[in-house]
């Protein structure tokens, strides 16, 4: 398998691996059913960390390009996943053709058929707009951030909640859960959230998250000896960023992590760094004390587009009580 990585162009290594695997599938060099090298084998061949290959494989699995079979390995799934958008349109057109033929045979003319479709879609959209979802994450920053992103993407009313909120289960959290129709959580938290909310009998849906590629590229473009400082609110967010940098092949950069709000300590850490990284929740207060006008980069995570699309589809199919 011919994969060539450029470790100097600023593009995260796992993104390069992912893209080149997709290119090999599109070109026909990797056919459906082809068994992929193990993460260990490919990381050894490419001289990268196993996390780099693991991240590329996981994203390709989420997109349906690769498929992992327990005890057997990872395989190329359907090649047509690469051209899924076109096939989805073709499939929709075929379904519409069948529905239109059925309508005509039943005596429904074209104008009434269009009205039926419009009314049905409007009902579905109205139902989604009235649906309240709870978004659960391990830390308050990401819970708020992903709640906003999910609300913008789906038009749902999304309320942020943390794992600790569920563990403590105080009055406000109970009220939010009782008034919601669905619960959304990142995939790694779904089982824990299901356990903590089992008494509420709510549908729980999972989504994937990705570190923003633009953020990773900005960091990668700085020289190797650059000193970074990261300011965030929660330790959990701190660990997520460490993991994201490791997976992008940037685990060796010099970086000081802190969640202090003490101004003297903040200024001391800033004086010892060249570039400032901040979680979205810390941007304003760090900017206020950045008297030396050092570069500030927001470290942003995003909900995975494919996961959000799948989530919207599931919500449309749910028979939630309003």
C-alpha positions as a LaTeX table, in Angstrom:
\begin{tabular}{lrrr}
\hline
Residue & $x$ (\AA) & $y$ (\AA) & $z$ (\AA) \\
\hline
Unk1 & 0.00 & 0.00 & 0.00 \\
Unk2 & 1.71 & 3.15 & $-1.27$ \\
Unk3 & 1.31 & 5.97 & 1.27 \\
Unk4 & 3.79 & 8.85 & 1.42 \\
Unk5 & 3.64 & 11.32 & 4.31 \\
Unk6 & 4.97 & 14.88 & 4.42 \\
Unk7 & 5.90 & 15.71 & 8.01 \\
Unk8 & 6.72 & 19.33 & 7.22 \\
Unk9 & 3.59 & 20.64 & 5.45 \\
Unk10 & 1.57 & 21.29 & 8.62 \\
Unk11 & $-1.21$ & 18.83 & 7.74 \\
Unk12 & $-1.82$ & 16.36 & 10.61 \\
Unk13 & $-0.41$ & 12.93 & 9.80 \\
Unk14 & $-3.66$ & 11.08 & 10.50 \\
Unk15 & $-5.44$ & 13.33 & 7.99 \\
Unk16 & $-2.78$ & 12.51 & 5.38 \\
Unk17 & $-3.15$ & 8.78 & 6.05 \\
Unk18 & $-6.94$ & 8.99 & 5.89 \\
Unk19 & $-6.96$ & 10.95 & 2.62 \\
Unk20 & $-4.47$ & 8.69 & 0.87 \\
Unk21 & $-6.37$ & 5.55 & 1.86 \\
Unk22 & $-9.53$ & 7.10 & 0.38 \\
Unk23 & $-7.59$ & 8.03 & $-2.77$ \\
Unk24 & $-6.36$ & 4.44 & $-3.11$ \\
Unk25 & $-9.94$ & 3.19 & $-2.84$ \\
Unk26 & $-11.26$ & 5.69 & $-5.39$ \\
Unk27 & $-8.48$ & 4.80 & $-7.84$ \\
Unk28 & $-9.26$ & 1.10 & $-7.51$ \\
Unk29 & $-5.91$ & 0.19 & $-5.94$ \\
Unk30 & $-7.78$ & $-0.92$ & $-2.81$ \\
Unk31 & $-10.87$ & $-2.93$ & $-3.67$ \\
Unk32 & $-13.93$ & $-3.74$ & $-1.61$ \\
Unk33 & $-13.11$ & $-6.53$ & 0.84 \\
Unk34 & $-9.37$ & $-5.83$ & 0.86 \\
Unk35 & $-7.88$ & $-6.53$ & 4.28 \\
Unk36 & $-6.03$ & $-3.51$ & 5.66 \\
Unk37 & $-2.72$ & $-3.76$ & 7.53 \\
Unk38 & $-3.07$ & $-3.76$ & 11.29 \\
Unk39 & $-2.56$ & $-0.43$ & 13.05 \\
Unk40 & 0.78 & $-1.70$ & 14.33 \\
Unk41 & 1.91 & $-2.89$ & 10.89 \\
Unk42 & 0.99 & 0.33 & 9.09 \\
Unk43 & 2.39 & 2.62 & 11.80 \\
Unk44 & 5.68 & 0.70 & 11.64 \\
Unk45 & 5.80 & 0.93 & 7.84 \\
Unk46 & 5.05 & 4.68 & 7.85 \\
Unk47 & 7.24 & 5.39 & 10.89 \\
Unk48 & 4.43 & 7.14 & 12.79 \\
Unk49 & 2.73 & 6.52 & 16.11 \\
Unk50 & 0.04 & 3.85 & 16.32 \\
Unk51 & $-2.38$ & 6.58 & 17.46 \\
Unk52 & $-1.96$ & 8.29 & 14.08 \\
Unk53 & $-3.08$ & 5.19 & 12.15 \\
Unk54 & $-5.77$ & 4.43 & 14.74 \\
Unk55 & $-7.28$ & 7.91 & 14.31 \\
Unk56 & $-7.30$ & 7.58 & 10.51 \\
Unk57 & $-8.93$ & 4.12 & 10.68 \\
Unk58 & $-11.56$ & 5.26 & 13.19 \\
Unk59 & $-12.63$ & 8.22 & 11.04 \\
Unk60 & $-12.80$ & 6.03 & 7.94 \\
Unk61 & $-14.94$ & 3.54 & 9.86 \\
Unk62 & $-17.31$ & 6.32 & 10.95 \\
Unk63 & $-17.63$ & 7.38 & 7.30 \\
Unk64 & $-18.34$ & 3.79 & 6.26 \\
Unk65 & $-15.18$ & 3.53 & 4.14 \\
Unk66 & $-13.59$ & 0.84 & 6.33 \\
Unk67 & $-15.21$ & $-1.88$ & 8.39 \\
Unk68 & $-13.69$ & $-3.57$ & 11.44 \\
Unk69 & $-14.63$ & $-7.19$ & 12.17 \\
Unk70 & $-13.93$ & $-8.53$ & 15.64 \\
Unk71 & $-11.05$ & $-11.01$ & 15.57 \\
Unk72 & $-10.63$ & $-10.77$ & 11.79 \\
Unk73 & $-9.25$ & $-7.32$ & 11.06 \\
Unk74 & $-10.16$ & $-4.14$ & 9.19 \\
Unk75 & $-11.46$ & $-4.27$ & 5.63 \\
Unk76 & $-12.35$ & $-1.90$ & 2.82 \\
Unk77 & $-16.13$ & $-1.52$ & 2.90 \\
Unk78 & $-18.29$ & $-0.59$ & $-0.08$ \\
Unk79 & $-16.36$ & 1.57 & $-2.55$ \\
Unk80 & $-19.53$ & 3.47 & $-3.32$ \\
Unk81 & $-19.39$ & 5.06 & 0.15 \\
Unk82 & $-16.89$ & 7.48 & $-1.38$ \\
Unk83 & $-19.56$ & 8.71 & $-3.78$ \\
Unk84 & $-22.37$ & 8.49 & $-1.23$ \\
Unk85 & $-23.80$ & 11.96 & $-1.91$ \\
Unk86 & $-24.53$ & 11.16 & $-5.56$ \\
Unk87 & $-26.01$ & 7.77 & $-4.73$ \\
Unk88 & $-28.22$ & 9.24 & $-2.01$ \\
Unk89 & $-29.70$ & 11.69 & $-4.54$ \\
Unk90 & $-30.29$ & 8.87 & $-7.02$ \\
Unk91 & $-31.97$ & 6.80 & $-4.32$ \\
Unk92 & $-34.21$ & 9.70 & $-3.30$ \\
Unk93 & $-35.22$ & 10.28 & $-6.92$ \\
Unk94 & $-36.14$ & 6.59 & $-7.30$ \\
Unk95 & $-38.23$ & 6.69 & $-4.12$ \\
Unk96 & $-39.97$ & 9.87 & $-5.33$ \\
Unk97 & $-40.66$ & 8.23 & $-8.70$ \\
Unk98 & $-42.23$ & 5.23 & $-6.98$ \\
Unk99 & $-44.28$ & 7.46 & $-4.69$ \\
Unk100 & $-45.44$ & 9.60 & $-7.62$ \\
Unk101 & $-46.45$ & 6.52 & $-9.64$ \\
Unk102 & $-48.40$ & 5.22 & $-6.63$ \\
Unk103 & $-50.10$ & 8.60 & $-6.22$ \\
Unk104 & $-51.12$ & 8.76 & $-9.89$ \\
Unk105 & $-52.50$ & 5.20 & $-9.75$ \\
Unk106 & $-54.49$ & 6.19 & $-6.65$ \\
Unk107 & $-56.01$ & 9.18 & $-8.41$ \\
Unk108 & $-53.86$ & 11.87 & $-6.77$ \\
Unk109 & $-52.77$ & 14.47 & $-9.32$ \\
Unk110 & $-49.34$ & 16.10 & $-9.40$ \\
Unk111 & $-50.38$ & 19.28 & $-7.52$ \\
Unk112 & $-51.93$ & 17.31 & $-4.66$ \\
Unk113 & $-48.89$ & 15.01 & $-4.59$ \\
Unk114 & $-46.56$ & 18.00 & $-4.16$ \\
Unk115 & $-48.84$ & 19.41 & $-1.42$ \\
Unk116 & $-48.77$ & 16.06 & 0.39 \\
Unk117 & $-44.97$ & 16.03 & 0.36 \\
Unk118 & $-44.68$ & 19.66 & 1.46 \\
Unk119 & $-47.16$ & 19.24 & 4.31 \\
Unk120 & $-45.49$ & 16.06 & 5.52 \\
Unk121 & $-42.00$ & 17.62 & 5.48 \\
Unk122 & $-43.26$ & 20.75 & 7.27 \\
Unk123 & $-44.79$ & 18.55 & 9.98 \\
Unk124 & $-41.47$ & 16.75 & 10.43 \\
Unk125 & $-39.54$ & 20.04 & 10.61 \\
Unk126 & $-42.02$ & 21.53 & 13.08 \\
Unk127 & $-41.71$ & 18.43 & 15.24 \\
Unk128 & $-37.92$ & 18.74 & 15.26 \\
Unk129 & $-38.11$ & 22.45 & 16.11 \\
Unk130 & $-40.25$ & 21.64 & 19.14 \\
Unk131 & $-37.98$ & 18.84 & 20.33 \\
Unk132 & $-35.77$ & 19.49 & 23.35 \\
Unk133 & $-32.52$ & 17.56 & 23.56 \\
Unk134 & $-30.00$ & 17.26 & 26.38 \\
Unk135 & $-26.34$ & 17.21 & 25.32 \\
Unk136 & $-24.06$ & 15.43 & 27.79 \\
Unk137 & $-20.28$ & 15.81 & 27.92 \\
Unk138 & $-17.67$ & 15.27 & 30.62 \\
Unk139 & $-16.84$ & 18.97 & 30.95 \\
Unk140 & $-18.88$ & 22.17 & 30.91 \\
Unk141 & $-16.92$ & 23.82 & 28.09 \\
Unk142 & $-17.54$ & 21.10 & 25.55 \\
Unk143 & $-21.08$ & 20.54 & 26.72 \\
Unk144 & $-21.94$ & 24.19 & 26.03 \\
Unk145 & $-19.95$ & 24.32 & 22.79 \\
Unk146 & $-21.46$ & 21.16 & 21.30 \\
Unk147 & $-24.94$ & 22.14 & 22.45 \\
Unk148 & $-24.66$ & 25.34 & 20.42 \\
Unk149 & $-23.29$ & 23.49 & 17.39 \\
Unk150 & $-26.00$ & 20.83 & 17.57 \\
Unk151 & $-28.72$ & 23.44 & 17.97 \\
Unk152 & $-27.47$ & 25.35 & 14.92 \\
Unk153 & $-27.21$ & 22.17 & 12.83 \\
Unk154 & $-30.57$ & 20.63 & 13.76 \\
Unk155 & $-32.72$ & 23.57 & 15.00 \\
Unk156 & $-33.40$ & 21.55 & 18.16 \\
Unk157 & $-33.57$ & 23.21 & 21.55 \\
Unk158 & $-30.39$ & 21.76 & 23.10 \\
Unk159 & $-29.58$ & 22.03 & 26.81 \\
Unk160 & $-25.98$ & 21.39 & 28.02 \\
Unk161 & $-25.44$ & 18.95 & 30.90 \\
Unk162 & $-22.25$ & 17.35 & 32.26 \\
Unk163 & $-21.57$ & 13.82 & 33.49 \\
Unk164 & $-21.14$ & 15.23 & 37.01 \\
Unk165 & $-24.58$ & 16.86 & 36.75 \\
Unk166 & $-26.03$ & 13.41 & 36.07 \\
Unk167 & $-24.08$ & 11.86 & 38.93 \\
Unk168 & $-25.26$ & 14.51 & 41.39 \\
Unk169 & $-28.79$ & 14.59 & 39.89 \\
Unk170 & $-29.92$ & 17.81 & 41.55 \\
Unk171 & $-33.22$ & 19.61 & 40.96 \\
Unk172 & $-32.22$ & 21.56 & 37.86 \\
Unk173 & $-30.81$ & 18.46 & 36.14 \\
Unk174 & $-33.91$ & 16.40 & 36.98 \\
Unk175 & $-36.16$ & 19.09 & 35.53 \\
Unk176 & $-34.11$ & 19.31 & 32.32 \\
Unk177 & $-34.23$ & 15.53 & 31.82 \\
Unk178 & $-37.95$ & 15.34 & 32.52 \\
Unk179 & $-38.76$ & 18.07 & 29.99 \\
Unk180 & $-36.49$ & 16.69 & 27.23 \\
Unk181 & $-37.42$ & 14.20 & 24.53 \\
Unk182 & $-33.95$ & 12.83 & 23.71 \\
Unk183 & $-30.44$ & 12.70 & 25.15 \\
Unk184 & $-27.34$ & 13.15 & 22.99 \\
Unk185 & $-23.80$ & 12.29 & 24.05 \\
Unk186 & $-20.43$ & 11.69 & 22.44 \\
Unk187 & $-19.98$ & 7.99 & 21.66 \\
Unk188 & $-17.48$ & 7.34 & 24.46 \\
Unk189 & $-20.03$ & 8.53 & 27.04 \\
Unk190 & $-23.18$ & 6.83 & 25.71 \\
Unk191 & $-23.06$ & 3.76 & 27.98 \\
Unk192 & $-22.36$ & 5.80 & 31.12 \\
Unk193 & $-25.11$ & 8.30 & 30.24 \\
Unk194 & $-27.54$ & 5.40 & 29.64 \\
Unk195 & $-26.74$ & 4.03 & 33.09 \\
Unk196 & $-27.08$ & 7.39 & 34.85 \\
Unk197 & $-30.39$ & 8.26 & 33.15 \\
Unk198 & $-31.99$ & 4.79 & 33.07 \\
Unk199 & $-34.91$ & 5.92 & 35.25 \\
Unk200 & $-35.99$ & 8.53 & 32.69 \\
Unk201 & $-36.53$ & 6.09 & 29.78 \\
Unk202 & $-35.19$ & 8.54 & 27.19 \\
Unk203 & $-33.81$ & 7.73 & 23.75 \\
Unk204 & $-30.01$ & 8.19 & 23.84 \\
Unk205 & $-28.18$ & 9.01 & 20.62 \\
Unk206 & $-24.42$ & 9.18 & 20.07 \\
Unk207 & $-22.26$ & 11.52 & 17.99 \\
Unk208 & $-18.55$ & 11.73 & 17.18 \\
Unk209 & $-16.36$ & 14.80 & 17.67 \\
Unk210 & $-13.18$ & 15.94 & 15.91 \\
Unk211 & $-10.47$ & 18.43 & 16.76 \\
Unk212 & $-10.76$ & 21.31 & 14.29 \\
Unk213 & $-8.29$ & 20.74 & 11.44 \\
Unk214 & $-7.62$ & 24.47 & 11.05 \\
Unk215 & $-6.55$ & 24.68 & 14.69 \\
Unk216 & $-4.19$ & 21.73 & 14.35 \\
Unk217 & $-2.64$ & 23.18 & 11.18 \\
Unk218 & $-2.07$ & 26.59 & 12.83 \\
Unk219 & $-0.21$ & 24.94 & 15.71 \\
Unk220 & 1.82 & 22.72 & 13.38 \\
Unk221 & 3.11 & 25.70 & 11.41 \\
Unk222 & 5.08 & 27.12 & 14.34 \\
Unk223 & 8.80 & 26.19 & 14.64 \\
Unk224 & 9.75 & 23.13 & 16.72 \\
Unk225 & 11.16 & 25.20 & 19.59 \\
Unk226 & 7.99 & 27.28 & 20.06 \\
Unk227 & 6.73 & 27.37 & 23.65 \\
Unk228 & 2.95 & 27.07 & 23.96 \\
Unk229 & 0.67 & 27.66 & 26.93 \\
Unk230 & $-2.88$ & 26.30 & 27.09 \\
Unk231 & $-5.55$ & 27.90 & 29.27 \\
Unk232 & $-8.85$ & 26.11 & 29.78 \\
Unk233 & $-11.57$ & 25.67 & 32.41 \\
Unk234 & $-11.62$ & 21.94 & 33.08 \\
Unk235 & $-8.95$ & 19.26 & 33.41 \\
Unk236 & $-11.03$ & 17.01 & 31.15 \\
Unk237 & $-10.73$ & 19.48 & 28.28 \\
Unk238 & $-7.01$ & 19.66 & 28.94 \\
Unk239 & $-6.66$ & 15.89 & 28.53 \\
Unk240 & $-8.74$ & 15.90 & 25.34 \\
Unk241 & $-6.42$ & 18.47 & 23.78 \\
Unk242 & $-3.35$ & 16.46 & 24.79 \\
Unk243 & $-4.89$ & 13.42 & 23.10 \\
Unk244 & $-5.79$ & 15.40 & 19.96 \\
Unk245 & $-2.23$ & 16.71 & 19.63 \\
Unk246 & $-0.79$ & 13.23 & 20.15 \\
Unk247 & $-3.07$ & 11.78 & 17.47 \\
Unk248 & $-2.06$ & 14.56 & 15.06 \\
Unk249 & 1.62 & 13.79 & 15.55 \\
Unk250 & 2.22 & 16.90 & 17.66 \\
Unk251 & 2.72 & 15.19 & 20.99 \\
Unk252 & 6.29 & 16.46 & 21.31 \\
Unk253 & 5.60 & 20.20 & 21.20 \\
Unk254 & 6.50 & 22.25 & 24.26 \\
Unk255 & 3.26 & 23.11 & 25.99 \\
Unk256 & 2.28 & 24.22 & 29.48 \\
Unk257 & $-1.27$ & 23.25 & 30.51 \\
Unk258 & $-3.20$ & 25.16 & 33.16 \\
Unk259 & $-6.76$ & 25.88 & 34.23 \\
Unk260 & $-5.86$ & 28.57 & 36.76 \\
Unk261 & $-7.96$ & 31.73 & 36.99 \\
Unk262 & $-5.49$ & 33.53 & 39.27 \\
Unk263 & $-4.37$ & 36.60 & 37.30 \\
Unk264 & $-0.83$ & 36.59 & 38.68 \\
Unk265 & $-0.39$ & 32.92 & 37.76 \\
Unk266 & $-1.96$ & 33.50 & 34.33 \\
Unk267 & 0.44 & 36.36 & 33.57 \\
Unk268 & 3.42 & 34.33 & 34.81 \\
Unk269 & 2.52 & 31.42 & 32.48 \\
Unk270 & 1.95 & 33.83 & 29.58 \\
Unk271 & 5.35 & 35.45 & 30.11 \\
Unk272 & 7.02 & 32.05 & 29.78 \\
Unk273 & 5.39 & 31.15 & 26.46 \\
Unk274 & 5.53 & 32.29 & 22.83 \\
Unk275 & 2.03 & 31.34 & 21.71 \\
Unk276 & $-1.18$ & 31.09 & 23.73 \\
Unk277 & $-3.76$ & 28.34 & 23.20 \\
Unk278 & $-7.18$ & 28.78 & 24.81 \\
Unk279 & $-10.36$ & 26.78 & 25.05 \\
Unk280 & $-13.35$ & 28.81 & 23.79 \\
Unk281 & $-14.52$ & 29.40 & 27.36 \\
Unk282 & $-11.26$ & 31.13 & 28.31 \\
Unk283 & $-10.74$ & 33.33 & 25.24 \\
Unk284 & $-12.17$ & 36.59 & 26.60 \\
Unk285 & $-10.46$ & 36.63 & 30.01 \\
Unk286 & $-7.08$ & 35.59 & 28.53 \\
Unk287 & $-7.35$ & 38.23 & 25.81 \\
Unk288 & $-7.96$ & 40.87 & 28.47 \\
Unk289 & $-4.61$ & 40.20 & 30.17 \\
Unk290 & $-2.60$ & 39.58 & 26.98 \\
Unk291 & $-0.76$ & 42.91 & 27.27 \\
Unk292 & 2.18 & 41.71 & 25.16 \\
Unk293 & $-0.18$ & 40.86 & 22.28 \\
Unk294 & 1.08 & 37.33 & 21.86 \\
Unk295 & $-0.63$ & 35.09 & 19.30 \\
Unk296 & $-3.81$ & 33.52 & 20.69 \\
Unk297 & $-5.29$ & 30.40 & 19.11 \\
Unk298 & $-8.69$ & 29.05 & 20.09 \\
Unk299 & $-8.55$ & 25.27 & 20.36 \\
Unk300 & $-11.82$ & 24.26 & 18.78 \\
Unk301 & $-13.57$ & 20.91 & 18.59 \\
Unk302 & $-16.43$ & 20.26 & 16.19 \\
Unk303 & $-19.21$ & 17.74 & 15.98 \\
Unk304 & $-18.52$ & 15.28 & 13.18 \\
Unk305 & $-20.65$ & 16.19 & 10.13 \\
Unk306 & $-21.46$ & 12.59 & 9.32 \\
Unk307 & $-22.60$ & 11.95 & 12.90 \\
Unk308 & $-24.83$ & 15.03 & 12.88 \\
Unk309 & $-26.45$ & 13.96 & 9.59 \\
Unk310 & $-27.09$ & 10.48 & 10.98 \\
Unk311 & $-28.46$ & 12.04 & 14.18 \\
Unk312 & $-30.90$ & 14.26 & 12.25 \\
Unk313 & $-32.11$ & 11.22 & 10.34 \\
Unk314 & $-32.69$ & 9.29 & 13.56 \\
Unk315 & $-34.56$ & 12.22 & 15.13 \\
Unk316 & $-36.88$ & 12.42 & 12.14 \\
Unk317 & $-37.74$ & 8.74 & 12.63 \\
Unk318 & $-38.26$ & 8.96 & 16.40 \\
Unk319 & $-41.78$ & 8.98 & 17.75 \\
Unk320 & $-41.02$ & 11.33 & 20.64 \\
Unk321 & $-43.84$ & 12.70 & 22.76 \\
Unk322 & $-43.96$ & 16.48 & 22.78 \\
\hline
\end{tabular}
